[in-house]
mmCIF file of C-alpha atoms in Angstrom:
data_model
loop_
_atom_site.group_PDB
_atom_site.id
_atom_site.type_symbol
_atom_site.label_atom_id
_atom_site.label_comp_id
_atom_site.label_asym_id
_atom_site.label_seq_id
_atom_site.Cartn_x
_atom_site.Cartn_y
_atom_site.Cartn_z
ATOM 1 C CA UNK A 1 -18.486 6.803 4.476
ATOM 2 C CA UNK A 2 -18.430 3.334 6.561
ATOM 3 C CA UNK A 3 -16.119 0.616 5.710
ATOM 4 C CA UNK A 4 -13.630 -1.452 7.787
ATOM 5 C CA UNK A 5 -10.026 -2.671 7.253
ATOM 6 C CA UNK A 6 -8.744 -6.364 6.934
ATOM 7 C CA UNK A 7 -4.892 -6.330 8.356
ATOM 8 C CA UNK A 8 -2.229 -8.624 8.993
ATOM 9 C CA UNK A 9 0.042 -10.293 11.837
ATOM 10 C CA UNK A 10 3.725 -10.751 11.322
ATOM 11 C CA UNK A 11 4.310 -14.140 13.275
ATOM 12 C CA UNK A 12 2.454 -17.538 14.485
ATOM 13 C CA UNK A 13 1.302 -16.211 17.493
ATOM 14 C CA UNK A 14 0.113 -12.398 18.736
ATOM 15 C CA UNK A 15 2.212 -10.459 20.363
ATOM 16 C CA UNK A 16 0.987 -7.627 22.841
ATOM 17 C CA UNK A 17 1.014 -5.136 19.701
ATOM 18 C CA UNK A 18 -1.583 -7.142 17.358
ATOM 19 C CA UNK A 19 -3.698 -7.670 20.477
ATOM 20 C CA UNK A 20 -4.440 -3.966 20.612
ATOM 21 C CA UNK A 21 -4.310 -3.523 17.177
ATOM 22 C CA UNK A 22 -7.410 -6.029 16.618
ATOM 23 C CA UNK A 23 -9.476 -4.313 19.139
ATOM 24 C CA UNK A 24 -9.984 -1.377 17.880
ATOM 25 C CA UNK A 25 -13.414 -1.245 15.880
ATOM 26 C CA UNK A 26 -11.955 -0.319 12.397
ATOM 27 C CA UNK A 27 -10.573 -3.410 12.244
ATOM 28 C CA UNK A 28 -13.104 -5.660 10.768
ATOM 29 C CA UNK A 29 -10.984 -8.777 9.379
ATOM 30 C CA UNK A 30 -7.017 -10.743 9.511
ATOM 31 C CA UNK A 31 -5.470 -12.118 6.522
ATOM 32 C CA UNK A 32 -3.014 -14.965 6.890
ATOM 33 C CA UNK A 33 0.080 -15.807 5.271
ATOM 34 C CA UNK A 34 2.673 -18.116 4.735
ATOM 35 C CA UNK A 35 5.143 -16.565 7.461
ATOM 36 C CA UNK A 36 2.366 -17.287 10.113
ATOM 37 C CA UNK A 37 1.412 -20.745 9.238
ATOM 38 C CA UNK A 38 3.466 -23.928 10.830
ATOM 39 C CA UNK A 39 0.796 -26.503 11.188
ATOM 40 C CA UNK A 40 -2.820 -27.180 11.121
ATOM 41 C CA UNK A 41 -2.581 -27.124 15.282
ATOM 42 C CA UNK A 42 -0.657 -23.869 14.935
ATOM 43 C CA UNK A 43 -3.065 -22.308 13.027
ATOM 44 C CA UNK A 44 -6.302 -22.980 15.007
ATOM 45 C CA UNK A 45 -4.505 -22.017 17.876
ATOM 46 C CA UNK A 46 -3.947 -18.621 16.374
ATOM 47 C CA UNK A 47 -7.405 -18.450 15.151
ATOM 48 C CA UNK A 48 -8.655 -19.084 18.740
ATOM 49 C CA UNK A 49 -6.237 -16.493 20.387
ATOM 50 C CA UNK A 50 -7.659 -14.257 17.485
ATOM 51 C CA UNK A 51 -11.592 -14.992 18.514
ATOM 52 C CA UNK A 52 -10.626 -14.609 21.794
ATOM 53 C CA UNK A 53 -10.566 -10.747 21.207
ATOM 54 C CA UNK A 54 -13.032 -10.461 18.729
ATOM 55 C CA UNK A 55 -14.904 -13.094 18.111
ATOM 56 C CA UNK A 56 -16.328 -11.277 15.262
ATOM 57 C CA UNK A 57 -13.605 -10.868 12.836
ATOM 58 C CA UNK A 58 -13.439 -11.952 9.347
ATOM 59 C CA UNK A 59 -10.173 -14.860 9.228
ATOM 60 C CA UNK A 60 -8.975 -15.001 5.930
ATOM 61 C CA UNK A 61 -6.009 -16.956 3.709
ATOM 62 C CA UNK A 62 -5.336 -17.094 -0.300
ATOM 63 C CA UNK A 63 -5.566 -20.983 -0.605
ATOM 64 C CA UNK A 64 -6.694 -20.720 -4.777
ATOM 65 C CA UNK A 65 -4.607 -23.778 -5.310
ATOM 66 C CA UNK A 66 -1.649 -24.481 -7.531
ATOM 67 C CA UNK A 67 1.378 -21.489 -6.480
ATOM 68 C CA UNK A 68 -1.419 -19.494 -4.180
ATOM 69 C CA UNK A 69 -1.491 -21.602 -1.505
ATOM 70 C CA UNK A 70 -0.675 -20.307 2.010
ATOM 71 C CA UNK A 71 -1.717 -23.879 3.900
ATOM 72 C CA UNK A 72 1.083 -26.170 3.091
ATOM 73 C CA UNK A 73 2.436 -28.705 5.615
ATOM 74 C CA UNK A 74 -0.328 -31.491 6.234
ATOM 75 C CA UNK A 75 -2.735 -29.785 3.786
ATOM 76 C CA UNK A 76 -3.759 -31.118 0.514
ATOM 77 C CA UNK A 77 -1.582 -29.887 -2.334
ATOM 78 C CA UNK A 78 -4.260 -28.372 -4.581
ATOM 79 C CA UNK A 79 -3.464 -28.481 -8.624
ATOM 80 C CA UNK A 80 -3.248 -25.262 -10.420
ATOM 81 C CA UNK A 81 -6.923 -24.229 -12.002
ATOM 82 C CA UNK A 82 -4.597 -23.860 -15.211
ATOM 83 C CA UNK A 83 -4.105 -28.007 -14.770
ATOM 84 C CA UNK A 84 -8.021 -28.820 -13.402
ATOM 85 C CA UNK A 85 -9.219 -27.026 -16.578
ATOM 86 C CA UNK A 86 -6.714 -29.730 -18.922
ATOM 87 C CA UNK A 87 -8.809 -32.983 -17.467
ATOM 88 C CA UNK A 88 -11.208 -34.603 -18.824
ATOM 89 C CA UNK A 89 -12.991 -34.379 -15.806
ATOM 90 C CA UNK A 90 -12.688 -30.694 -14.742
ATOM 91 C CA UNK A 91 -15.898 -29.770 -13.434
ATOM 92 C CA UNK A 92 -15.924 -32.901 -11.204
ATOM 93 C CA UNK A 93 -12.270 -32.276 -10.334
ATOM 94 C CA UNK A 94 -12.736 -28.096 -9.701
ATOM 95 C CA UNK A 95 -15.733 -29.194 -7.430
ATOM 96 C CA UNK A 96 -13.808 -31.621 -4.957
ATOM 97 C CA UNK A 97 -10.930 -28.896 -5.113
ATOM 98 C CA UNK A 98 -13.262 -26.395 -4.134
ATOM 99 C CA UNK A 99 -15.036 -28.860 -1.378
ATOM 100 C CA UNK A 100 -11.709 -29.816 0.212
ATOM 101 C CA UNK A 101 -10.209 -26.147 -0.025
ATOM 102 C CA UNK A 102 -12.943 -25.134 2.095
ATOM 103 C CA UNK A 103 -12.697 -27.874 4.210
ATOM 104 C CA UNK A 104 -9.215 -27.816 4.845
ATOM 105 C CA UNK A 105 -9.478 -23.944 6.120
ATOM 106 C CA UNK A 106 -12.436 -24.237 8.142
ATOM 107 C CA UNK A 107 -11.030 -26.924 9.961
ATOM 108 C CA UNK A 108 -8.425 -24.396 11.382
ATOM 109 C CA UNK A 109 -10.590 -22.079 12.388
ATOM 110 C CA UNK A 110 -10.312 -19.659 9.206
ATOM 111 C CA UNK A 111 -13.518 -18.377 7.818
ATOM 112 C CA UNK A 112 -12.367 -18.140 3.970
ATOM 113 C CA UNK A 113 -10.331 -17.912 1.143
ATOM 114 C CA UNK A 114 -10.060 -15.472 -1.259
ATOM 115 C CA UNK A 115 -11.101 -17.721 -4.305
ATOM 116 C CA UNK A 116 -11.981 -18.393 -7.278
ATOM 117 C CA UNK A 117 -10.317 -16.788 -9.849
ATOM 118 C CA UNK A 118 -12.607 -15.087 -12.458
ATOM 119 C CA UNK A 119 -9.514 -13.969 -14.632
ATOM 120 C CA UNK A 120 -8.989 -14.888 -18.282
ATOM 121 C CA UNK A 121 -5.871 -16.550 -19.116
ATOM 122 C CA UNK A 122 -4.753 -14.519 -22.411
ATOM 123 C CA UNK A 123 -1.434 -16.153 -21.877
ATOM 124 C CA UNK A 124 0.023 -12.413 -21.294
ATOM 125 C CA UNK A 125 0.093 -11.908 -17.384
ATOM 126 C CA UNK A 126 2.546 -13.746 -15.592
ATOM 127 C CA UNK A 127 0.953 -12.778 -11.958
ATOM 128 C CA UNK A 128 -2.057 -14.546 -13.921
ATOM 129 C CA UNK A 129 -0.836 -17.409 -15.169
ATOM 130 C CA UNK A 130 -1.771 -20.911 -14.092
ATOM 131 C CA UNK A 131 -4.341 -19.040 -11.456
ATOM 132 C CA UNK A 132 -6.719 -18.588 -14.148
ATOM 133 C CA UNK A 133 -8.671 -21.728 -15.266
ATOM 134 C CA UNK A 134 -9.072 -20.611 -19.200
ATOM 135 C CA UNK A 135 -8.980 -18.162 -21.614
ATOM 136 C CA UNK A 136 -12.599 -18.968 -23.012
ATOM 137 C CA UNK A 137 -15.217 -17.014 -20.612
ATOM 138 C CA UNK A 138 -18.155 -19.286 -20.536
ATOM 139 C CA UNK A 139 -15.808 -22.440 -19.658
ATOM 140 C CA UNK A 140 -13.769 -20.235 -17.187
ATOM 141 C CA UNK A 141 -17.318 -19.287 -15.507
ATOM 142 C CA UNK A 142 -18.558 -22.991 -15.974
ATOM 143 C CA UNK A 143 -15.520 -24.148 -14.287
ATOM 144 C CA UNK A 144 -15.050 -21.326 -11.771
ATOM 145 C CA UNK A 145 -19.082 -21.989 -11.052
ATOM 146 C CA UNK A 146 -18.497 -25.660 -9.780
ATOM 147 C CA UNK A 147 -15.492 -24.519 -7.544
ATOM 148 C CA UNK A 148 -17.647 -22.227 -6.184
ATOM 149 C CA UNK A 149 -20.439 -25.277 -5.754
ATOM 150 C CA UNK A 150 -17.475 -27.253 -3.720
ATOM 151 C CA UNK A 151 -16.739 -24.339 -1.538
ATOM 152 C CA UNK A 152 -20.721 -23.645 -0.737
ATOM 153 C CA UNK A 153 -20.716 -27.531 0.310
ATOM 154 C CA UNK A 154 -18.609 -27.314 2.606
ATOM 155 C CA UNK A 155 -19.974 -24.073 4.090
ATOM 156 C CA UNK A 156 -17.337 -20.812 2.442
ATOM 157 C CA UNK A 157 -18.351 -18.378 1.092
ATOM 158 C CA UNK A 158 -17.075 -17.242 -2.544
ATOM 159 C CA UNK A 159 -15.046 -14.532 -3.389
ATOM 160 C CA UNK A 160 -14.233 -13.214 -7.313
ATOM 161 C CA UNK A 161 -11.160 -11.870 -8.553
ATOM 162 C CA UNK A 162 -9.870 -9.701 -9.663
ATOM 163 C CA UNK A 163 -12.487 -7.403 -11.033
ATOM 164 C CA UNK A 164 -13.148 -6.948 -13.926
ATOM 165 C CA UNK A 165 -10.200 -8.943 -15.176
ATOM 166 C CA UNK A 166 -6.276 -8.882 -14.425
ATOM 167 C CA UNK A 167 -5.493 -11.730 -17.348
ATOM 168 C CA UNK A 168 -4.877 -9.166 -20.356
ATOM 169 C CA UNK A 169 -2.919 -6.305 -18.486
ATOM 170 C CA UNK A 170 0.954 -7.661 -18.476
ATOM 171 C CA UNK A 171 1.995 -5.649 -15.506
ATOM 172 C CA UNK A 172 2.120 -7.327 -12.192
ATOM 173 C CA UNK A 173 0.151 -4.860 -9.490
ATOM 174 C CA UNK A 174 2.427 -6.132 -6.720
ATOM 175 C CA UNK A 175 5.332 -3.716 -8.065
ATOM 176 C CA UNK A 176 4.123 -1.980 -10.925
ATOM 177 C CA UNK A 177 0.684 -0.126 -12.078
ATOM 178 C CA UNK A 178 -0.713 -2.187 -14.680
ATOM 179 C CA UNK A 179 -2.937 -0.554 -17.648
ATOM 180 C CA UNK A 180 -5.570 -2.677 -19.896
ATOM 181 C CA UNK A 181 -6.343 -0.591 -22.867
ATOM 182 C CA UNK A 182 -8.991 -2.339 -24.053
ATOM 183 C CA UNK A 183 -12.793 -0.820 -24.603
ATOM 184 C CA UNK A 184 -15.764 -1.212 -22.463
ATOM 185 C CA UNK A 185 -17.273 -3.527 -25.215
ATOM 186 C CA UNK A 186 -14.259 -5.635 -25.824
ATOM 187 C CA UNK A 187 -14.166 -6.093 -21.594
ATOM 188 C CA UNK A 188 -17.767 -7.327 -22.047
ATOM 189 C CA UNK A 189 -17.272 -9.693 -24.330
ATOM 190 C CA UNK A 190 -14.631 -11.153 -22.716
ATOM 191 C CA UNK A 191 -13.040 -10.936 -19.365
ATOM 192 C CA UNK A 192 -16.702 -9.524 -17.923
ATOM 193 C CA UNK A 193 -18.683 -12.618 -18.401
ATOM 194 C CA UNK A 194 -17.295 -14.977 -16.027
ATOM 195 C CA UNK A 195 -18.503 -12.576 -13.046
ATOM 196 C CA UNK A 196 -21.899 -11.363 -15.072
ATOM 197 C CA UNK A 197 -22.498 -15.449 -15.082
ATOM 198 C CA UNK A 198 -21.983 -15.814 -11.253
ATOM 199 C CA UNK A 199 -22.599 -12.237 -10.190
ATOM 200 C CA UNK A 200 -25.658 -13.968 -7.924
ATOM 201 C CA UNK A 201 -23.797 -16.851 -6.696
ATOM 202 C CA UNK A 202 -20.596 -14.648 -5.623
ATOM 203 C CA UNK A 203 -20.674 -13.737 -1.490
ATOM 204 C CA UNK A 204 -17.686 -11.125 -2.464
ATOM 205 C CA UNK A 205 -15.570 -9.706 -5.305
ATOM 206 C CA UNK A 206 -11.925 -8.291 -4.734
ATOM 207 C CA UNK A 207 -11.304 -5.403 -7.717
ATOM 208 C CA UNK A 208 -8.020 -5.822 -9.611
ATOM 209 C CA UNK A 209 -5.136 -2.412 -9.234
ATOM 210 C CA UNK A 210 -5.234 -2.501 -13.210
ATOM 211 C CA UNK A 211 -6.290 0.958 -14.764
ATOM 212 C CA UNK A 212 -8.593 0.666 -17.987
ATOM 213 C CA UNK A 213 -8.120 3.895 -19.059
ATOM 214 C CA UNK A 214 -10.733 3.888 -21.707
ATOM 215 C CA UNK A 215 -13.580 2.945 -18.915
ATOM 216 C CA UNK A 216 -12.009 4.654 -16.010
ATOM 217 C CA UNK A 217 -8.861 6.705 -15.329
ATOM 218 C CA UNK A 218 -8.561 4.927 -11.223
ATOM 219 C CA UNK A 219 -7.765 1.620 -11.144
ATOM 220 C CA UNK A 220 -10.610 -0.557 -10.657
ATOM 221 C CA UNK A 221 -10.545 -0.889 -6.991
ATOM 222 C CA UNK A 222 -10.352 2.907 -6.589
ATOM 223 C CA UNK A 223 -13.354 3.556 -9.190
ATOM 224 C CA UNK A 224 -17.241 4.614 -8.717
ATOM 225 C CA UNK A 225 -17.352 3.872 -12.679
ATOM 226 C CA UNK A 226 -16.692 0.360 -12.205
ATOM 227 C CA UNK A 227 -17.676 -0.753 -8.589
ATOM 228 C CA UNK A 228 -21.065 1.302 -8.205
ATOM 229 C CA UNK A 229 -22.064 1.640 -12.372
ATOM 230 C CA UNK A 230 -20.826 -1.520 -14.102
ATOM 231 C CA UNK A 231 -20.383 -3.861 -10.844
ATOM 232 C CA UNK A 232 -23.240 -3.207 -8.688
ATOM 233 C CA UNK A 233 -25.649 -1.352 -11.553
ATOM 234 C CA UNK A 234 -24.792 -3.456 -14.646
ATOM 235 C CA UNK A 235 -24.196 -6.773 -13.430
ATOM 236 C CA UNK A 236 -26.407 -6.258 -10.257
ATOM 237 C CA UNK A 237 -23.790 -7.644 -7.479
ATOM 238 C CA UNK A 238 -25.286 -7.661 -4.234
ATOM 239 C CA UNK A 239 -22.413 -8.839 -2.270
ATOM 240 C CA UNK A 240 -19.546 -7.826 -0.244
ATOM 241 C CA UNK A 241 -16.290 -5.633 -2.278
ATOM 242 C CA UNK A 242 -13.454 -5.829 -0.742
ATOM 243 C CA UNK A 243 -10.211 -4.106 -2.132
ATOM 244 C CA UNK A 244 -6.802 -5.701 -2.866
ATOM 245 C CA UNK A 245 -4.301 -5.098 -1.230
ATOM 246 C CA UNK A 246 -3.553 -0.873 -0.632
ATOM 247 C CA UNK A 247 -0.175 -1.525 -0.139
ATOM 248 C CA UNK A 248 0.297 -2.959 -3.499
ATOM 249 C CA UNK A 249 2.346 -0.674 -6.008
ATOM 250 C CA UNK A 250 -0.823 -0.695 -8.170
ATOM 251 C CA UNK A 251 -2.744 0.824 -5.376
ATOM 252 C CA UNK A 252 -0.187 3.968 -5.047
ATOM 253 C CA UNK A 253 -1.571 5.967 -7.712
ATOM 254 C CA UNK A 254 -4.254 7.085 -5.015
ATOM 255 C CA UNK A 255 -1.687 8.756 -2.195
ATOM 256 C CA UNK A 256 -0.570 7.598 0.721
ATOM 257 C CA UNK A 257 -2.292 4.860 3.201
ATOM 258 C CA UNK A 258 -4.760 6.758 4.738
ATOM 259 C CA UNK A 259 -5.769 8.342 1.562
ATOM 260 C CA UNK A 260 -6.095 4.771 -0.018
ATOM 261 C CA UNK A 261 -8.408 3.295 2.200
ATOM 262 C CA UNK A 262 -10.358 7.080 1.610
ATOM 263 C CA UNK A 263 -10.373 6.058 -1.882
ATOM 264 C CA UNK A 264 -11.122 2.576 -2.127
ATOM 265 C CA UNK A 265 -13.940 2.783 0.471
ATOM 266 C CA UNK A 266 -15.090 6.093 -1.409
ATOM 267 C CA UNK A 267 -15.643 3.922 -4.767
ATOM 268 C CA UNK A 268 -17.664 1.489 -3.283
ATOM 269 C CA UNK A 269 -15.353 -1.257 -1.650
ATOM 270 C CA UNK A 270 -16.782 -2.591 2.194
ATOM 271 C CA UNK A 271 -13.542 -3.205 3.420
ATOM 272 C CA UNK A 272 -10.404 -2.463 2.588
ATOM 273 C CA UNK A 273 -7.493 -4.872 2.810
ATOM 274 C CA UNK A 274 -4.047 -3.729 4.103
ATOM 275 C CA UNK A 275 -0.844 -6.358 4.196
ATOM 276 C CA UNK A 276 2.732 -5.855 4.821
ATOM 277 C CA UNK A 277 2.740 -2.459 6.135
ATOM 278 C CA UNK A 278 2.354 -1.882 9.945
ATOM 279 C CA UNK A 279 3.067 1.915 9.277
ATOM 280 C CA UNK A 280 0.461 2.042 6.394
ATOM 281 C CA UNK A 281 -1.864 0.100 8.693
ATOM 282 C CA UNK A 282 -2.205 2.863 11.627
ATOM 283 C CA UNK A 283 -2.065 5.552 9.011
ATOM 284 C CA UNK A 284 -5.219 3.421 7.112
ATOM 285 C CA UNK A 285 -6.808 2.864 10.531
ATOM 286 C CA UNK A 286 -6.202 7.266 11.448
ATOM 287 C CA UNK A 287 -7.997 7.976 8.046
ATOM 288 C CA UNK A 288 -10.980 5.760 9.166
#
């Protein structure tokens, strides 16, 4: 089993701790968040001190737009997809937003963001929400489809989320294990198309920590049944799989950290993400 881990920092700068903690070879990628952004100089000055070590490593940030947005001060305040989707021009408007979201990170030295969102907005998930461009699949994947132009454009790649939907399952997977109960069949006809429709364009898809217990007792991100079967067999995704984060609540249901990363890189996922737990982190990177 080969895979890698994505990790985070807990300041604007490195400290001697992170330093050794990005060289060692598990460590194939660093997330960003809010607590380690200032300002646009700030951040490439980070992402330099980061290449510095490894030159290599995969820079990431959630900038979807709307509440998700980790690049604030002296960045462009991106609408919700929720409010791109309610304009007459949308697909114009979810193309520039996806042109000068790319943009925007690049600049700083970041590679990507973890974006678009492929989820259906059933009006029932609250972690959802206004993330979600529409609750009709073939306009969400239209829509999603010319962020996803914007961001190639500029040069990002694409990342889908959450696989294979996180819009009908109320539950939020940040502190609770959420549970979609609907069948294979009514997943297809639904909350499956808008990643069947761009499975070739996608560069990556991030699972959702929802269990669909008639497909799959594990939550998606921890399942063979839907990464390797349905994601990679059915909807023939050639890209990269990286999981959500393991030290989500909805993530739990596989053990402790080491035995999550076992699990999520067991089911299929390249690289597993792992935020907000330094602990979890060395226990992750011990299990690799």
């Amino acid at each position: 089993m080969q895979g890698s881990l994505m990790l985070d920092i807990a300041g604007t700068w490195l400290t001697a701790e992170d330093r050794q903690l990005l060289r060692q070879p598990e460590v194939g990628g660093l997330i960003l968040f809010a607590r380690n952004i200032e300002s646009p100089r700030q951040v490439r000055e980070l992402s330099r001190a980061i290449r510095a070590i490894r030159p290599e490593l995969l820079l990431a940030v959630d900038q979807e737009g709307g509440r998700v947005q980790r690049l604030r001060r002296d960045f462009v305040r991106l609408p919700a997809m929720r409010e791109i989707a309610q304009r007459a021009d949308a697909l114009q408007l979810a193309e520039t937003c996806g042109w000068v979201m790319a943009t925007e990170v690049q600049a700083v030295g970041l590679d990507f963001s973890f974006a678009p969102v492929l989820d259906l907005d059933h009006q029932r998930s609250a972690v959802v929400g206004t993330r979600a461009f529409e609750g009709d699949p073939l306009r969400a994947a239209e829509l999603a489809g010319a962020f996803m132009k914007g961001m190639r454009a500029a040069g990002m790649a694409a990342t889908g989320k959450h696989f294979p939907g996180h819009g009908w399952a109320e539950a939020d997977s940040h502190v609770a294990i959420p549970v979609d109960e609907r069948s294979l069949d009514q997943l297809r006809a639904a909350d499956l198309i808008p990643f069947k429709r761009l499975s070739s364009e996608l560069d990556a898809v991030m699972p959702a920590h929802v269990i669909y217990p008639n497909v799959d007792e594990q939550p998606a991100g921890f399942s063979r049944r839907w990464l390797q079967d349905i994601l990679r067999g059915e909807l023939g995704f050639r890209g990269v799989i990286f999981s959500d984060d393991l030290s989500m609540a909805g993530a739990h249901v596989a053990g402790n950290a080491a035995e999550r990363i076992q699990a999520a890189l067991s089911a299929g996922c390249d690289m597993g993400v792992v935020c907000n737990d330094r602990a979890g982190a060395g226990l992750a990177l011990d299990g690799l």
